[in-house]
PDB file of C-alpha atoms in Angstrom:
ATOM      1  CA  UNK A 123      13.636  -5.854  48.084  1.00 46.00           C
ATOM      2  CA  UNK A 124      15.988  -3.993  50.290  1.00 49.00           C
ATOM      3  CA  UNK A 125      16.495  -0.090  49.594  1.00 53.00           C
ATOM      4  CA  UNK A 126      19.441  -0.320  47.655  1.00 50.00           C
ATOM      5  CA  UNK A 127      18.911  -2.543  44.685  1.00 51.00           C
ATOM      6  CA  UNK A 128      22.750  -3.869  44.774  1.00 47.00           C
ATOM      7  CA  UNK A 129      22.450  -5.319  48.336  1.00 49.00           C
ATOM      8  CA  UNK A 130      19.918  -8.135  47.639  1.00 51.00           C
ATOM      9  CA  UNK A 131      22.854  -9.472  44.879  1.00 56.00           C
ATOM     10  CA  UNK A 132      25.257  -9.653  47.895  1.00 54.00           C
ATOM     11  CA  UNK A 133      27.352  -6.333  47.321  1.00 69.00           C
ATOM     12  CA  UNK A 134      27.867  -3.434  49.068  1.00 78.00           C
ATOM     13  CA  UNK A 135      26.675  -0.237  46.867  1.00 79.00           C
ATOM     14  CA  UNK A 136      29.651   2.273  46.442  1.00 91.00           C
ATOM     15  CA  UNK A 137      29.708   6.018  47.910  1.00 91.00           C
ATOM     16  CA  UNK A 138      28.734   7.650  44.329  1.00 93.00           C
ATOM     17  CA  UNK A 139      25.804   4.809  44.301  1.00 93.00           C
ATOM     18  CA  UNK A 140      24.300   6.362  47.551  1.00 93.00           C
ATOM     19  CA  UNK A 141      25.182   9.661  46.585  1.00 94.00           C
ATOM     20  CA  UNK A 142      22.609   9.699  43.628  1.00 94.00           C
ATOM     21  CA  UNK A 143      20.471   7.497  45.117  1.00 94.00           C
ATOM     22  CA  UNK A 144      20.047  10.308  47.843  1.00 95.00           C
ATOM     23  CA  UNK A 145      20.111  13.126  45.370  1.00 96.00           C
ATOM     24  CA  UNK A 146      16.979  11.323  43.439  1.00 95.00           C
ATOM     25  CA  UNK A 147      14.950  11.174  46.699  1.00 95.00           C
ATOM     26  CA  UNK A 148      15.443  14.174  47.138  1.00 94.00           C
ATOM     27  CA  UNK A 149      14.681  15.360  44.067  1.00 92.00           C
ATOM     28  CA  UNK A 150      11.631  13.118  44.146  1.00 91.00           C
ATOM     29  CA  UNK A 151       9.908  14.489  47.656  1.00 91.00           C
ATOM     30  CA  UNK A 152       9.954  18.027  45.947  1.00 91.00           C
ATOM     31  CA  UNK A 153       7.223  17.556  43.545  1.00 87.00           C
ATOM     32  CA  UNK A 154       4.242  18.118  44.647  1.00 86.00           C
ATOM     33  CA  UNK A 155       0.414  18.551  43.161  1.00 83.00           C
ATOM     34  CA  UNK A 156       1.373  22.276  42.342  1.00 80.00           C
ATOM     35  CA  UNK A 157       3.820  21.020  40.060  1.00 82.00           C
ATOM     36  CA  UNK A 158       1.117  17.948  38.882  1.00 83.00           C
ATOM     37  CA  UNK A 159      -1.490  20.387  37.720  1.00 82.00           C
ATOM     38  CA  UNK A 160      -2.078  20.699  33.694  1.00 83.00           C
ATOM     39  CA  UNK A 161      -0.157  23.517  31.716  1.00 80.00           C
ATOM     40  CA  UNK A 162      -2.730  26.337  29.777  1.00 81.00           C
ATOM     41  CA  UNK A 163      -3.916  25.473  26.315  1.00 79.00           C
ATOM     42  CA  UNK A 164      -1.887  26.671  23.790  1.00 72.00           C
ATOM     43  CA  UNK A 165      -2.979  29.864  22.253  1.00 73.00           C
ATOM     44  CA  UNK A 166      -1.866  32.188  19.497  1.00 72.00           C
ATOM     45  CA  UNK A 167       0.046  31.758  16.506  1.00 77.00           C
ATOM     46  CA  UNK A 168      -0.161  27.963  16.961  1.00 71.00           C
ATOM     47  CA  UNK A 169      -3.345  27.854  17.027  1.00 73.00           C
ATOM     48  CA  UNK A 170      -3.715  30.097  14.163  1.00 78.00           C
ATOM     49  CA  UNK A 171      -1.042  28.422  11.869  1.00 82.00           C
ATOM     50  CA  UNK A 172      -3.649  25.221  11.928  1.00 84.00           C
ATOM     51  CA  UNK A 173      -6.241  26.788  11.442  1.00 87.00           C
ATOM     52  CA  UNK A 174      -4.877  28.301   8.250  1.00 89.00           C
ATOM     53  CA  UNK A 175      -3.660  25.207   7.299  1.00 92.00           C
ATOM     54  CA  UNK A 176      -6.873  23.054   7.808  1.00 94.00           C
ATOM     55  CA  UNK A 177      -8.918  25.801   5.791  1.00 95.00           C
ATOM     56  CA  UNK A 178      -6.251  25.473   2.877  1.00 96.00           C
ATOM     57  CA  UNK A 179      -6.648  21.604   2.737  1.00 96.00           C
ATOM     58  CA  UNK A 180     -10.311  22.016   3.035  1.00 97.00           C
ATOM     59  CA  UNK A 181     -10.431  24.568  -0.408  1.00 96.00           C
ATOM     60  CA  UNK A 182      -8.042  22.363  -2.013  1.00 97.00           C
ATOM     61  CA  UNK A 183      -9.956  19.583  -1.137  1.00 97.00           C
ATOM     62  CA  UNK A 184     -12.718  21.568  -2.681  1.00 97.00           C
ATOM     63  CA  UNK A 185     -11.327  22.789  -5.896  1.00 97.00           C
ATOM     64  CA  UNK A 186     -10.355  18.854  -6.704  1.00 96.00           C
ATOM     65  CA  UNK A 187     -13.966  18.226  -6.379  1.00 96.00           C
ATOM     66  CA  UNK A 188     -15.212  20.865  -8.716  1.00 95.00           C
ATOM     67  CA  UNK A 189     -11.996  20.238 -11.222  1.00 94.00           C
ATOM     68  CA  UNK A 190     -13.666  16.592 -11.280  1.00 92.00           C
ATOM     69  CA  UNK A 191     -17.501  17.441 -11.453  1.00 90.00           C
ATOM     70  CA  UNK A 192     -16.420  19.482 -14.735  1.00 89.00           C
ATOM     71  CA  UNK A 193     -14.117  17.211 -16.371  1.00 87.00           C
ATOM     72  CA  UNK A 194     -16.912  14.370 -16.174  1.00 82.00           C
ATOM     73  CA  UNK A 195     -19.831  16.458 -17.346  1.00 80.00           C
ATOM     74  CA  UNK A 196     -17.860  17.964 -20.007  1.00 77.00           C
ATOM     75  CA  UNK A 197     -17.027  14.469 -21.380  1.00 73.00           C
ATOM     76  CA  UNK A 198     -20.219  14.302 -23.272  1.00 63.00           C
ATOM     77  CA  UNK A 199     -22.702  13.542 -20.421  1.00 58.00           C
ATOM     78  CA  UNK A 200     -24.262  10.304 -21.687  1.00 62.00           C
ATOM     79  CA  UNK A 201     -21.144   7.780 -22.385  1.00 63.00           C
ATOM     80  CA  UNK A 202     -21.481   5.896 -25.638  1.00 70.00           C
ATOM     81  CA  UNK A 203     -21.743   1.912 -25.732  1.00 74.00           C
ATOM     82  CA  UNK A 204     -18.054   0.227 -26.227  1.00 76.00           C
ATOM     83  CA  UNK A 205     -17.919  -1.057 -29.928  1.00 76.00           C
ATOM     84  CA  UNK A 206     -17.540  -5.044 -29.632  1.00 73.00           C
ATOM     85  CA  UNK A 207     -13.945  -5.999 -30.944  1.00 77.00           C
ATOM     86  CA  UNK A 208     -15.016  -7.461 -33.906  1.00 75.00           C
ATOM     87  CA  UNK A 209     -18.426  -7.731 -36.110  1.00 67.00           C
ATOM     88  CA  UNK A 210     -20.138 -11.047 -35.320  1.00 64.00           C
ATOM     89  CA  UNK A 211     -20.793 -12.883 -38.276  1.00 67.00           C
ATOM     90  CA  UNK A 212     -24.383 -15.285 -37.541  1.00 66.00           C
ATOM     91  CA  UNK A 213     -23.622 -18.544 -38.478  1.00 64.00           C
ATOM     92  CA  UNK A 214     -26.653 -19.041 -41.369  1.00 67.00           C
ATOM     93  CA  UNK A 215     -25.452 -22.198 -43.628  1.00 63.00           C
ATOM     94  CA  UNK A 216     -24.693 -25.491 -42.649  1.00 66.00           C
ATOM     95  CA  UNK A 217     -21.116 -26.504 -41.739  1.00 64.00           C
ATOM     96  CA  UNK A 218     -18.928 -27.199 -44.712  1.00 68.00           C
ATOM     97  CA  UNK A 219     -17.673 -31.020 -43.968  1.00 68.00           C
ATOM     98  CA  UNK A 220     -14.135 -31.879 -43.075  1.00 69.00           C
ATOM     99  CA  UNK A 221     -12.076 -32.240 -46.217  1.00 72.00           C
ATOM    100  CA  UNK A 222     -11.401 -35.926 -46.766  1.00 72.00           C
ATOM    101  CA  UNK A 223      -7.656 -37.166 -47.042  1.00 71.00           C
ATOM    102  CA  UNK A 224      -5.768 -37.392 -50.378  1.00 72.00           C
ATOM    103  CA  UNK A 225      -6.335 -40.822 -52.154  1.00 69.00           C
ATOM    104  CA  UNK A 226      -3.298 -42.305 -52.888  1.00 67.00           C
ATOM    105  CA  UNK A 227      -2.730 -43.232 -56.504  1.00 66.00           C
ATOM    106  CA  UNK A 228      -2.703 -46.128 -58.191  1.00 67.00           C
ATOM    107  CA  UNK A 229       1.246 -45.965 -59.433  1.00 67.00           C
ATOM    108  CA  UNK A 230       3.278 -49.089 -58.812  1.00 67.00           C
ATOM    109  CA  UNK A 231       6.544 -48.896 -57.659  1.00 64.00           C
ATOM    110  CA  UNK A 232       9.591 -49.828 -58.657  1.00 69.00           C
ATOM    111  CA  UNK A 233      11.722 -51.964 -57.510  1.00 67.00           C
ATOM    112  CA  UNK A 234      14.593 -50.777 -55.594  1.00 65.00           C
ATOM    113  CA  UNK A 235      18.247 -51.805 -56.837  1.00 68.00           C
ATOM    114  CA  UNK A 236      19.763 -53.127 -54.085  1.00 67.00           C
ATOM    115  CA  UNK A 237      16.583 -55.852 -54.168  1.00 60.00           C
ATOM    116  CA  UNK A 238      18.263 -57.188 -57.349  1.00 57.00           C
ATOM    117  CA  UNK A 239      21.076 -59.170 -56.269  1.00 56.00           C
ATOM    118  CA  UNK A 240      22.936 -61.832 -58.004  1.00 52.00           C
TER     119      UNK A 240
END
């Protein structure tokens, strides 16, 4: 790839084109390792500030604990058995048999009317 990116597309680059493209060379040969090197931990009220606030988390934390130890051991200690839904009823006769179906009775019918044509 040529220097200027522009060229290898078959244009020429324009005056403000070179212009930066000079000024960020420049720009880029002034850093050097001095300017490279780490910056100081941070120190003071930052610092501080999460300290406080990882100690307040931390009691809260805490307190939620306790709040929950007491609730649960002043339920009653020993939980009581869940009462079944209903009282089960032991099956201790036979089973009744199925009811037979009605016997029609013995009643003749009469005749319909329209039967008796003349």
């Amino acid at each position: 790839m040529s220097e200027s990116g522009t060229e290898s597309r078959g244009t020429t680059a324009t005056a403000v084109e070179e212009r930066l493209r000079a000024a960020l060379a420049a720009r880029a040969h002034r850093v050097g390792p001095a300017d490279l090197r780490p910056l100081p931990a941070p120190t003071g009220p930052a610092r501080a500030r999460r300290t406080l606030v990882r100690r307040t988390v931390t009691g809260l934390l805490v307190l939620a604990a306790v709040a929950a130890l007491v609730f649960f051991a002043a339920r009653g200690g020993q939980p009581r058995p869940v009462q079944p839904a209903r009282t089960p009823h032991p099956s201790t006769g036979t089973p009744s048999p199925a009811p037979s179906p009605p016997v029609p009775s013995p009643v003749t019918p009469e005749p319909s009317p329209s039967t008796h044509r003349s």
